[in-house]
mmCIF file of C-alpha atoms in Angstrom:
data_model
loop_
_atom_site.group_PDB
_atom_site.id
_atom_site.type_symbol
_atom_site.label_atom_id
_atom_site.label_comp_id
_atom_site.label_asym_id
_atom_site.label_seq_id
_atom_site.Cartn_x
_atom_site.Cartn_y
_atom_site.Cartn_z
ATOM 1 C CA MET Q 1 19.850 13.576 -27.922
ATOM 2 C CA SER Q 2 19.962 15.917 -24.121
ATOM 3 C CA LYS Q 3 22.134 14.568 -21.593
ATOM 4 C CA LYS Q 4 19.187 15.311 -19.445
ATOM 5 C CA TYR Q 5 17.094 12.869 -20.698
ATOM 6 C CA TYR Q 6 16.913 9.499 -18.877
ATOM 7 C CA ALA Q 7 15.124 6.070 -19.879
ATOM 8 C CA VAL Q 8 14.305 3.571 -16.895
ATOM 9 C CA LEU Q 9 13.352 0.829 -19.088
ATOM 10 C CA MET Q 10 10.775 -2.200 -16.975
ATOM 11 C CA ALA Q 11 11.824 -5.438 -17.441
ATOM 12 C CA GLY Q 12 10.940 -7.483 -14.516
ATOM 13 C CA GLY Q 13 7.878 -9.346 -15.363
ATOM 14 C CA VAL Q 14 7.479 -12.825 -15.803
ATOM 15 C CA GLY Q 15 4.602 -12.404 -18.785
ATOM 16 C CA SER Q 16 2.708 -15.845 -17.193
ATOM 17 C CA ARG Q 17 0.182 -15.443 -20.757
ATOM 18 C CA PHE Q 18 2.806 -16.597 -22.538
ATOM 19 C CA TRP Q 19 3.394 -19.577 -21.324
ATOM 20 C CA PRO Q 20 5.295 -22.122 -22.157
ATOM 21 C CA VAL Q 21 7.802 -19.813 -24.354
ATOM 22 C CA SER Q 22 7.621 -17.161 -21.393
ATOM 23 C CA THR Q 23 8.636 -19.118 -17.708
ATOM 24 C CA SER Q 24 10.053 -17.836 -14.709
ATOM 25 C CA ASP Q 25 13.307 -18.631 -15.317
ATOM 26 C CA TYR Q 26 13.345 -16.933 -18.813
ATOM 27 C CA PRO Q 27 10.689 -14.332 -19.375
ATOM 28 C CA LYS Q 28 8.869 -12.814 -23.067
ATOM 29 C CA GLN Q 29 10.907 -9.684 -22.617
ATOM 30 C CA PHE Q 30 14.193 -12.175 -23.131
ATOM 31 C CA HIS Q 31 13.042 -13.995 -26.246
ATOM 32 C CA ASP Q 32 12.215 -12.760 -29.680
ATOM 33 C CA MET Q 33 8.365 -12.890 -29.931
ATOM 34 C CA LEU Q 34 7.899 -11.178 -33.118
ATOM 35 C CA GLY Q 35 10.866 -13.270 -35.171
ATOM 36 C CA THR Q 36 12.323 -10.225 -35.883
ATOM 37 C CA GLY Q 37 16.035 -11.162 -34.851
ATOM 38 C CA ASP Q 38 15.891 -9.124 -31.606
ATOM 39 C CA THR Q 39 14.728 -9.843 -28.206
ATOM 40 C CA LEU Q 40 12.012 -7.622 -27.282
ATOM 41 C CA ILE Q 41 13.981 -5.943 -24.640
ATOM 42 C CA GLN Q 42 16.631 -5.365 -27.203
ATOM 43 C CA ARG Q 43 13.895 -3.819 -29.374
ATOM 44 C CA THR Q 44 12.643 -1.493 -26.499
ATOM 45 C CA PHE Q 45 16.409 -0.319 -26.181
ATOM 46 C CA LYS Q 46 17.125 0.550 -29.729
ATOM 47 C CA ARG Q 47 14.045 2.534 -29.662
ATOM 48 C CA LEU Q 48 14.693 4.202 -25.937
ATOM 49 C CA ASN Q 49 18.484 5.113 -27.644
ATOM 50 C CA LYS Q 50 17.220 7.017 -30.292
ATOM 51 C CA PHE Q 51 16.624 10.333 -28.172
ATOM 52 C CA VAL Q 52 17.980 8.848 -24.796
ATOM 53 C CA PRO Q 53 21.764 8.280 -24.473
ATOM 54 C CA THR Q 54 22.760 5.194 -23.847
ATOM 55 C CA GLU Q 55 24.791 5.661 -20.490
ATOM 56 C CA ASN Q 56 21.052 7.197 -19.418
ATOM 57 C CA ILE Q 57 18.957 3.643 -19.486
ATOM 58 C CA LEU Q 58 18.488 2.162 -16.403
ATOM 59 C CA ILE Q 59 17.237 -1.623 -17.160
ATOM 60 C CA LEU Q 60 14.997 -2.101 -13.776
ATOM 61 C CA THR Q 61 14.582 -5.756 -13.731
ATOM 62 C CA ASN Q 62 14.766 -8.843 -11.173
ATOM 63 C CA GLU Q 63 18.008 -9.630 -9.651
ATOM 64 C CA ARG Q 64 17.715 -13.176 -10.963
ATOM 65 C CA TYR Q 65 18.008 -11.788 -14.743
ATOM 66 C CA ASN Q 66 20.919 -9.500 -14.329
ATOM 67 C CA SER Q 67 22.936 -11.914 -16.262
ATOM 68 C CA LEU Q 68 20.192 -12.580 -19.052
ATOM 69 C CA VAL Q 69 19.968 -8.081 -18.950
ATOM 70 C CA LEU Q 70 24.172 -8.318 -19.394
ATOM 71 C CA GLU Q 71 23.832 -10.961 -22.149
ATOM 72 C CA GLN Q 72 21.254 -9.117 -24.385
ATOM 73 C CA LEU Q 73 22.288 -5.764 -23.772
ATOM 74 C CA PRO Q 74 26.411 -5.846 -23.868
ATOM 75 C CA VAL Q 75 26.595 -1.909 -24.184
ATOM 76 C CA VAL Q 76 25.213 -2.082 -20.486
ATOM 77 C CA ASP Q 77 27.038 -1.312 -17.663
ATOM 78 C CA GLN Q 78 26.068 -3.187 -14.583
ATOM 79 C CA GLU Q 79 25.637 -0.354 -12.564
ATOM 80 C CA GLN Q 80 22.926 0.953 -15.416
ATOM 81 C CA VAL Q 81 20.655 -2.798 -13.981
ATOM 82 C CA VAL Q 82 18.414 -1.901 -11.673
ATOM 83 C CA LEU Q 83 17.727 -5.435 -9.453
ATOM 84 C CA GLU Q 84 14.956 -5.635 -7.602
ATOM 85 C CA PRO Q 85 15.629 -7.912 -4.640
ATOM 86 C CA ALA Q 86 11.862 -8.828 -4.237
ATOM 87 C CA MET Q 87 8.812 -7.972 -6.192
ATOM 88 C CA ARG Q 88 7.092 -5.414 -5.119
ATOM 89 C CA ASN Q 89 4.783 -3.823 -8.040
ATOM 90 C CA THR Q 90 5.662 -0.861 -10.047
ATOM 91 C CA ALA Q 91 5.766 1.866 -7.533
ATOM 92 C CA PRO Q 92 8.455 0.790 -5.251
ATOM 93 C CA CYS Q 93 10.870 0.355 -8.526
ATOM 94 C CA ILE Q 94 10.229 3.599 -10.298
ATOM 95 C CA LEU Q 95 10.610 5.879 -6.901
ATOM 96 C CA TYR Q 96 14.287 3.621 -6.465
ATOM 97 C CA ALA Q 97 15.254 4.599 -9.714
ATOM 98 C CA ALA Q 98 13.711 8.183 -9.998
ATOM 99 C CA LEU Q 99 16.298 8.755 -6.717
ATOM 100 C CA LYS Q 100 19.110 7.620 -8.108
ATOM 101 C CA ILE Q 101 18.795 9.276 -11.555
ATOM 102 C CA GLN Q 102 17.690 12.609 -9.113
ATOM 103 C CA LYS Q 103 21.489 11.863 -7.692
ATOM 104 C CA MET Q 104 22.978 11.847 -10.686
ATOM 105 C CA ASP Q 105 21.408 14.890 -12.052
ATOM 106 C CA PRO Q 106 18.921 16.991 -10.353
ATOM 107 C CA GLU Q 107 17.516 18.624 -13.328
ATOM 108 C CA ALA Q 108 16.545 15.152 -15.211
ATOM 109 C CA VAL Q 109 13.757 14.356 -16.914
ATOM 110 C CA MET Q 110 12.999 10.583 -17.286
ATOM 111 C CA ILE Q 111 10.532 7.963 -19.250
ATOM 112 C CA VAL Q 112 9.369 4.876 -17.533
ATOM 113 C CA ALA Q 113 8.870 2.761 -20.635
ATOM 114 C CA PRO Q 114 8.093 -1.186 -20.334
ATOM 115 C CA SER Q 115 9.765 -3.939 -21.785
ATOM 116 C CA ASP Q 116 7.566 -6.035 -23.980
ATOM 117 C CA HIS Q 117 5.415 -3.354 -26.063
ATOM 118 C CA TRP Q 118 5.606 -3.458 -29.606
ATOM 119 C CA ILE Q 119 5.493 0.045 -31.706
ATOM 120 C CA GLU Q 120 6.031 0.245 -35.196
ATOM 121 C CA ASP Q 121 6.503 3.765 -35.777
ATOM 122 C CA GLU Q 122 9.892 4.339 -33.586
ATOM 123 C CA ALA Q 123 10.072 7.970 -34.765
ATOM 124 C CA ALA Q 124 6.573 9.431 -33.774
ATOM 125 C CA PHE Q 125 7.691 7.688 -30.049
ATOM 126 C CA SER Q 126 10.322 9.596 -30.229
ATOM 127 C CA ASN Q 127 8.331 12.543 -31.092
ATOM 128 C CA ASP Q 128 5.756 12.103 -28.803
ATOM 129 C CA VAL Q 129 7.877 11.527 -26.162
ATOM 130 C CA VAL Q 130 10.467 14.152 -26.205
ATOM 131 C CA THR Q 131 7.303 16.723 -26.692
ATOM 132 C CA CYS Q 132 6.450 15.546 -22.918
ATOM 133 C CA PHE Q 133 9.846 15.501 -21.637
ATOM 134 C CA GLU Q 134 9.665 19.617 -22.617
ATOM 135 C CA LYS Q 135 6.263 20.376 -21.022
ATOM 136 C CA CYS Q 136 7.671 18.595 -18.019
ATOM 137 C CA GLU Q 137 11.148 20.487 -18.165
ATOM 138 C CA LYS Q 138 9.191 23.692 -17.944
ATOM 139 C CA GLU Q 139 6.064 22.954 -15.468
ATOM 140 C CA GLU Q 140 5.375 20.582 -12.714
ATOM 141 C CA VAL Q 141 3.648 17.387 -14.170
ATOM 142 C CA LEU Q 142 3.170 13.934 -14.913
ATOM 143 C CA CYS Q 143 2.585 13.221 -18.282
ATOM 144 C CA THR Q 144 1.386 9.748 -19.961
ATOM 145 C CA LEU Q 145 0.822 8.738 -23.529
ATOM 146 C CA GLY Q 146 -2.564 7.511 -24.134
ATOM 147 C CA VAL Q 147 -3.726 5.225 -27.207
ATOM 148 C CA LYS Q 148 -6.524 6.061 -29.537
ATOM 149 C CA PRO Q 149 -9.219 2.783 -28.940
ATOM 150 C CA SER Q 150 -9.737 1.408 -32.273
ATOM 151 C CA PHE Q 151 -12.467 -1.288 -30.530
ATOM 152 C CA PRO Q 152 -13.932 -2.121 -26.902
ATOM 153 C CA ASN Q 153 -10.881 -3.608 -25.342
ATOM 154 C CA THR Q 154 -11.881 -4.915 -21.943
ATOM 155 C CA GLY Q 155 -8.285 -6.090 -21.269
ATOM 156 C CA PHE Q 156 -6.451 -2.226 -21.168
ATOM 157 C CA GLY Q 157 -7.123 0.244 -18.500
ATOM 158 C CA TYR Q 158 -8.320 3.644 -19.615
ATOM 159 C CA ILE Q 159 -7.964 7.516 -19.529
ATOM 160 C CA GLU Q 160 -10.563 10.017 -19.489
ATOM 161 C CA TYR Q 161 -9.979 13.313 -20.335
ATOM 162 C CA GLY Q 162 -12.075 16.371 -20.784
ATOM 163 C CA LYS Q 163 -14.360 16.403 -23.195
ATOM 164 C CA ASP Q 164 -13.872 20.070 -24.560
ATOM 165 C CA ASP Q 165 -10.036 20.012 -24.071
ATOM 166 C CA ALA Q 166 -8.202 21.034 -27.443
ATOM 167 C CA ASP Q 167 -4.974 21.370 -25.928
ATOM 168 C CA LEU Q 168 -2.580 18.941 -27.576
ATOM 169 C CA LEU Q 169 -1.462 17.265 -24.451
ATOM 170 C CA LYS Q 170 -4.745 17.145 -22.859
ATOM 171 C CA LYS Q 171 -5.381 17.044 -18.385
ATOM 172 C CA VAL Q 172 -6.440 14.313 -17.229
ATOM 173 C CA VAL Q 173 -9.674 13.927 -15.533
ATOM 174 C CA GLN Q 174 -9.319 10.389 -14.426
ATOM 175 C CA PHE Q 175 -7.751 6.916 -14.320
ATOM 176 C CA ARG Q 176 -10.646 3.775 -15.462
ATOM 177 C CA GLU Q 177 -9.776 0.259 -14.461
ATOM 178 C CA LYS Q 178 -10.616 -2.546 -16.847
ATOM 179 C CA PRO Q 179 -13.950 -2.301 -17.921
ATOM 180 C CA ASN Q 180 -16.837 -4.884 -18.558
ATOM 181 C CA TYR Q 181 -17.362 -4.954 -22.124
ATOM 182 C CA ASP Q 182 -20.511 -2.921 -22.319
ATOM 183 C CA THR Q 183 -18.445 0.117 -20.237
ATOM 184 C CA ALA Q 184 -15.997 -0.195 -23.071
ATOM 185 C CA LYS Q 185 -18.435 0.962 -25.526
ATOM 186 C CA GLU Q 186 -19.490 3.506 -23.517
ATOM 187 C CA PHE Q 187 -15.868 5.074 -23.688
ATOM 188 C CA LEU Q 188 -15.484 4.760 -27.193
ATOM 189 C CA LEU Q 189 -18.700 6.079 -28.223
ATOM 190 C CA GLN Q 190 -18.228 9.194 -25.654
ATOM 191 C CA GLY Q 191 -14.609 9.454 -27.673
ATOM 192 C CA ASN Q 192 -12.266 11.404 -24.448
ATOM 193 C CA PHE Q 193 -11.338 7.685 -23.678
ATOM 194 C CA LEU Q 194 -7.314 6.539 -24.328
ATOM 195 C CA TRP Q 195 -6.449 3.206 -23.778
ATOM 196 C CA ASN Q 196 -3.399 3.499 -20.638
ATOM 197 C CA ALA Q 197 -0.150 2.476 -22.228
ATOM 198 C CA GLY Q 198 1.771 2.092 -19.103
ATOM 199 C CA ILE Q 199 4.222 4.854 -20.907
ATOM 200 C CA PHE Q 200 4.996 7.760 -18.205
ATOM 201 C CA MET Q 201 7.371 10.884 -18.553
ATOM 202 C CA TRP Q 202 8.543 12.958 -15.619
ATOM 203 C CA SER Q 203 11.291 15.236 -14.315
ATOM 204 C CA VAL Q 204 12.537 13.375 -11.308
ATOM 205 C CA ALA Q 205 11.953 16.351 -8.465
ATOM 206 C CA THR Q 206 7.929 16.308 -9.719
ATOM 207 C CA ILE Q 207 7.903 12.284 -9.463
ATOM 208 C CA VAL Q 208 9.684 12.571 -5.803
ATOM 209 C CA LYS Q 209 7.583 14.941 -4.885
ATOM 210 C CA ALA Q 210 4.236 13.004 -5.866
ATOM 211 C CA PHE Q 211 6.008 10.608 -3.603
ATOM 212 C CA LYS Q 212 6.861 12.905 -0.735
ATOM 213 C CA LYS Q 213 3.396 13.960 -1.313
ATOM 214 C CA TYR Q 214 0.908 10.899 -2.039
ATOM 215 C CA CYS Q 215 3.273 7.973 -0.257
ATOM 216 C CA PRO Q 216 4.886 9.164 2.183
ATOM 217 C CA ASP Q 217 5.670 5.673 3.537
ATOM 218 C CA GLN Q 218 7.631 4.313 0.570
ATOM 219 C CA TYR Q 219 9.634 8.127 0.355
ATOM 220 C CA GLN Q 220 10.740 7.943 3.350
ATOM 221 C CA LEU Q 221 11.971 4.162 3.175
ATOM 222 C CA PHE Q 222 14.006 4.578 -0.449
ATOM 223 C CA GLN Q 223 14.737 8.364 0.497
ATOM 224 C CA LYS Q 224 17.069 6.750 3.775
ATOM 225 C CA GLY Q 225 19.081 5.488 0.794
ATOM 226 C CA LEU Q 226 20.565 8.560 -0.546
ATOM 227 C CA PRO Q 227 23.796 8.732 0.607
ATOM 228 C CA TYR Q 228 24.396 5.056 -0.802
ATOM 229 C CA TYR Q 229 22.428 5.278 -4.260
ATOM 230 C CA ASN Q 230 25.356 4.777 -7.099
ATOM 231 C CA THR Q 231 27.905 3.708 -4.664
ATOM 232 C CA ALA Q 232 29.455 1.041 -3.447
ATOM 233 C CA GLU Q 233 26.526 0.165 -0.962
ATOM 234 C CA GLU Q 234 23.426 0.961 -2.649
ATOM 235 C CA GLY Q 235 23.347 -3.262 -2.839
ATOM 236 C CA ALA Q 236 23.342 -3.776 0.912
ATOM 237 C CA PHE Q 237 21.556 -1.070 1.542
ATOM 238 C CA ILE Q 238 18.776 -2.334 -1.267
ATOM 239 C CA GLN Q 239 19.025 -5.893 0.105
ATOM 240 C CA GLU Q 240 17.891 -5.019 3.532
ATOM 241 C CA HIS Q 241 15.472 -2.277 2.428
ATOM 242 C CA TYR Q 242 13.428 -2.948 -0.729
ATOM 243 C CA PRO Q 243 11.339 -6.058 1.046
ATOM 244 C CA LYS Q 244 9.938 -3.582 3.127
ATOM 245 C CA ALA Q 245 8.194 -1.961 0.303
ATOM 246 C CA GLY Q 246 4.704 -2.092 0.034
ATOM 247 C CA ASN Q 247 3.545 -3.557 -2.958
ATOM 248 C CA ILE Q 248 1.422 -1.254 -5.239
ATOM 249 C CA SER Q 249 1.514 0.220 -8.598
ATOM 250 C CA ILE Q 250 2.352 3.541 -9.591
ATOM 251 C CA ASP Q 251 -1.177 3.889 -10.786
ATOM 252 C CA TYR Q 252 -2.344 3.310 -6.825
ATOM 253 C CA ALA Q 253 0.152 5.432 -5.337
ATOM 254 C CA ILE Q 254 0.611 8.105 -7.573
ATOM 255 C CA LEU Q 255 -1.482 8.340 -10.504
ATOM 256 C CA GLU Q 256 -4.620 8.618 -9.327
ATOM 257 C CA PRO Q 257 -4.960 10.803 -6.149
ATOM 258 C CA ALA Q 258 -2.402 13.257 -8.421
ATOM 259 C CA ASN Q 259 -4.332 16.616 -10.081
ATOM 260 C CA ASN Q 260 -1.002 17.553 -12.916
ATOM 261 C CA ILE Q 261 -1.453 14.666 -14.853
ATOM 262 C CA PHE Q 262 -1.612 15.090 -18.503
ATOM 263 C CA VAL Q 263 -1.918 12.587 -21.795
ATOM 264 C CA LEU Q 264 -0.883 12.487 -24.865
ATOM 265 C CA PRO Q 265 -3.056 10.704 -27.267
ATOM 266 C CA ALA Q 266 -0.332 8.483 -29.262
ATOM 267 C CA SER Q 267 0.369 8.923 -32.758
ATOM 268 C CA PHE Q 268 1.757 5.545 -33.133
ATOM 269 C CA ASP Q 269 -0.006 2.062 -33.503
ATOM 270 C CA TRP Q 270 0.339 0.162 -30.004
ATOM 271 C CA ASN Q 271 0.484 -3.006 -28.746
ATOM 272 C CA ASP Q 272 1.055 -4.072 -25.509
ATOM 273 C CA LEU Q 273 1.633 -7.806 -26.587
ATOM 274 C CA GLY Q 274 0.253 -9.413 -23.389
ATOM 275 C CA THR Q 275 -1.525 -12.387 -25.226
ATOM 276 C CA TRP Q 276 -0.253 -14.918 -27.880
ATOM 277 C CA GLY Q 277 -3.557 -13.755 -29.649
ATOM 278 C CA SER Q 278 -2.235 -10.146 -29.073
ATOM 279 C CA LEU Q 279 0.815 -11.280 -30.355
ATOM 280 C CA TYR Q 280 -1.065 -13.087 -33.453
ATOM 281 C CA ASP Q 281 -3.013 -9.539 -34.195
ATOM 282 C CA LYS Q 282 0.439 -7.918 -35.329
ATOM 283 C CA LEU Q 283 2.240 -10.731 -37.368
ATOM 284 C CA GLU Q 284 1.777 -11.099 -40.637
ATOM 285 C CA LYS Q 285 -0.796 -14.418 -41.860
ATOM 286 C CA ASP Q 286 -0.678 -17.038 -44.155
ATOM 287 C CA LYS Q 287 -3.425 -17.124 -46.815
ATOM 288 C CA ASP Q 288 -5.593 -18.562 -44.695
ATOM 289 C CA ASN Q 289 -4.935 -16.161 -41.475
ATOM 290 C CA ASN Q 290 -2.552 -18.426 -39.806
ATOM 291 C CA ALA Q 291 0.416 -16.405 -37.730
ATOM 292 C CA VAL Q 292 3.735 -18.321 -37.717
ATOM 293 C CA VAL Q 293 6.776 -17.947 -36.100
ATOM 294 C CA ASN Q 294 10.019 -20.185 -37.175
ATOM 295 C CA ALA Q 295 7.809 -23.094 -37.914
ATOM 296 C CA SER Q 296 7.018 -24.552 -41.195
ATOM 297 C CA VAL Q 297 3.545 -25.041 -42.077
ATOM 298 C CA LEU Q 298 1.107 -27.502 -43.430
ATOM 299 C CA THR Q 299 -2.357 -26.817 -42.783
ATOM 300 C CA GLU Q 300 -5.493 -28.446 -44.411
ATOM 301 C CA ASP Q 301 -8.661 -26.423 -43.346
ATOM 302 C CA ALA Q 302 -7.596 -24.274 -40.719
ATOM 303 C CA ASN Q 303 -7.396 -21.346 -40.264
ATOM 304 C CA GLY Q 304 -7.049 -18.337 -38.071
ATOM 305 C CA ASN Q 305 -4.457 -20.467 -35.708
ATOM 306 C CA MET Q 306 -0.892 -19.024 -34.098
ATOM 307 C CA ILE Q 307 1.788 -21.516 -34.612
ATOM 308 C CA ARG Q 308 4.612 -20.984 -32.843
ATOM 309 C CA THR Q 309 7.712 -23.856 -32.706
ATOM 310 C CA PRO Q 310 11.807 -23.536 -32.144
ATOM 311 C CA LYS Q 311 13.072 -22.749 -35.861
ATOM 312 C CA GLY Q 312 13.450 -25.504 -38.243
ATOM 313 C CA LYS Q 313 10.451 -27.491 -36.734
ATOM 314 C CA ILE Q 314 7.895 -28.583 -39.579
ATOM 315 C CA VAL Q 315 4.339 -28.517 -38.536
ATOM 316 C CA VAL Q 316 1.085 -30.229 -40.017
ATOM 317 C CA VAL Q 317 -1.987 -28.933 -39.171
ATOM 318 C CA ASP Q 318 -5.356 -30.510 -40.493
ATOM 319 C CA GLY Q 319 -8.999 -29.307 -38.980
ATOM 320 C CA LEU Q 320 -8.285 -26.495 -35.966
ATOM 321 C CA SER Q 321 -9.364 -23.028 -36.125
ATOM 322 C CA ASP Q 322 -8.834 -20.101 -33.496
ATOM 323 C CA TYR Q 323 -6.170 -21.932 -31.409
ATOM 324 C CA ILE Q 324 -2.910 -21.275 -30.009
ATOM 325 C CA ILE Q 325 -0.165 -24.258 -30.800
ATOM 326 C CA VAL Q 326 2.998 -23.200 -29.394
ATOM 327 C CA ASP Q 327 5.867 -25.973 -28.780
ATOM 328 C CA LYS Q 328 8.708 -25.342 -26.624
ATOM 329 C CA GLU Q 329 11.325 -28.810 -25.890
ATOM 330 C CA GLU Q 330 9.705 -30.128 -23.003
ATOM 331 C CA VAL Q 331 6.275 -28.598 -23.303
ATOM 332 C CA LEU Q 332 3.750 -28.663 -26.551
ATOM 333 C CA LEU Q 333 0.571 -25.884 -25.492
ATOM 334 C CA ILE Q 334 -2.535 -26.784 -27.861
ATOM 335 C CA TYR Q 335 -5.014 -24.370 -26.710
ATOM 336 C CA PRO Q 336 -8.145 -22.203 -28.044
ATOM 337 C CA LYS Q 337 -7.207 -18.550 -28.916
ATOM 338 C CA SER Q 338 -10.708 -17.827 -27.128
ATOM 339 C CA LYS Q 339 -9.443 -18.981 -23.784
ATOM 340 C CA GLU Q 340 -5.913 -17.287 -24.171
ATOM 341 C CA GLN Q 341 -6.468 -15.187 -20.611
ATOM 342 C CA ASP Q 342 -6.558 -19.071 -18.318
ATOM 343 C CA ILE Q 343 -3.263 -19.854 -19.488
ATOM 344 C CA LYS Q 344 -1.482 -18.414 -16.305
ATOM 345 C CA ASN Q 345 -3.608 -20.549 -14.764
ATOM 346 C CA ILE Q 346 -2.521 -23.824 -16.566
ATOM 347 C CA ARG Q 347 0.832 -22.842 -16.020
ATOM 348 C CA ALA Q 348 0.339 -22.540 -12.587
ATOM 349 C CA LYS Q 349 -1.332 -26.237 -12.450
ATOM 350 C CA VAL Q 350 1.332 -27.743 -14.553
ATOM 351 C CA LYS Q 351 3.853 -25.919 -12.424
ATOM 352 C CA ASP Q 352 1.727 -27.488 -9.794
ATOM 353 C CA GLN Q 353 1.827 -30.953 -10.913
ATOM 354 C CA TYR Q 354 5.477 -31.290 -12.843
ATOM 355 C CA GLY Q 355 7.380 -29.195 -11.051
ATOM 356 C CA ASP Q 356 8.647 -25.416 -11.285
ATOM 357 C CA GLN Q 357 11.194 -26.291 -13.920
ATOM 358 C CA PHE Q 358 8.176 -26.085 -16.413
ATOM 359 C CA GLY Q 359 6.828 -22.504 -15.338
#
C-alpha cells in the first residue's frame, strides 16, 4: 500500500432509477441495496481501502450528504469529505479533488471510482488498478478500466481500442456513446470494444495538465483556489467559485479530446447497479427466478420478479411475472421490469403531484 496512492470516491448522485428506495435526500449509495449488511458506499470504501491508505481516500459528494458520509464512514475525517455546493457533473469535481491531492503530494497517482458499483472479485480489481497506477507513475497517460461485453447492452458507453493491439494496456482509439441495439451487436462482433465502467486512474500532474490543455476555463477557475485548498479558507472559496464551473462530464472535457488514454480490460466481473433490473441480475434467485431483498415471500404463479421491502415484511404475489415490486414506507412501486428506464420519469411525476418528500 503506497502512500502515493489516492482515491476519489464519487458519491454525489441521486440514483433516480432506484426510486422509491433512492431519493434526493437519501440516495442509493447510502442504502444496502444488495442485502449484504454494507451500504454501497461502505462496500466501495472497503474495496479501495485494500490498496489506498484510509487517510488518502477522499469522498466527493454534494454538501447535503455530508452527515450521511460521516455517519456511514466513521473512519473518515471531515477534511476527507469534498463537498460540492452545486451539481456540475464530473469534470469540475474531479479537477477540484485532483488539485487538492496535488497540493498534498505532487507525485500522487489517483483513482476516480463511483460509489455504487458491484465488483465481486475485489483482489482482481486491486491488481488491475495497481497495474494502471504503475503505468501512470512512469508515463504521462490517462488510464481507464473497460469491461468485456457479455451482451449488446445499449445502456453503457463503449471504449474502442486497436484490433491488433496485443499489449496488456491498450491504446484507446475512441470513446463511443451509448449505441442502439444493432450498433451494440456490431461492437461485440468486432471484438475490440469494451464497456466504459467509468473508473479512471492517472497521476495528479497528468490530469491537471490535461485540464489546462483541453478545458482551460475550468482550470483557470479552480487553480485560483490553490492558496486555499486544504486550509480553513477552502470552503469559502468553493462556495463562491464552484457554482461558476461549467456543467460538463470528464468524458467530454478530457477523455474525448485527449490522445494519451489507455484501457485495461478488467479481470473482474462488474455491474454498475444503475437500475432495478441490474440489481436483479446480481442477486440470488428462488426456484421461480424471483430476486428478494429483506422480504419473506409467498408466491403463486409468479416468476422473474425483483422484490424489495423493509425487513420482516411478508409479501404475497400471485400471477405476476417480470415486475419490480418495491415497498418503502409511504410509497409502493409495482412496475414492469421492461419499463425500468422510465422509473426516473415516474419519480418526477410523483414529486410534482405529491411533493418533494416523495422523490
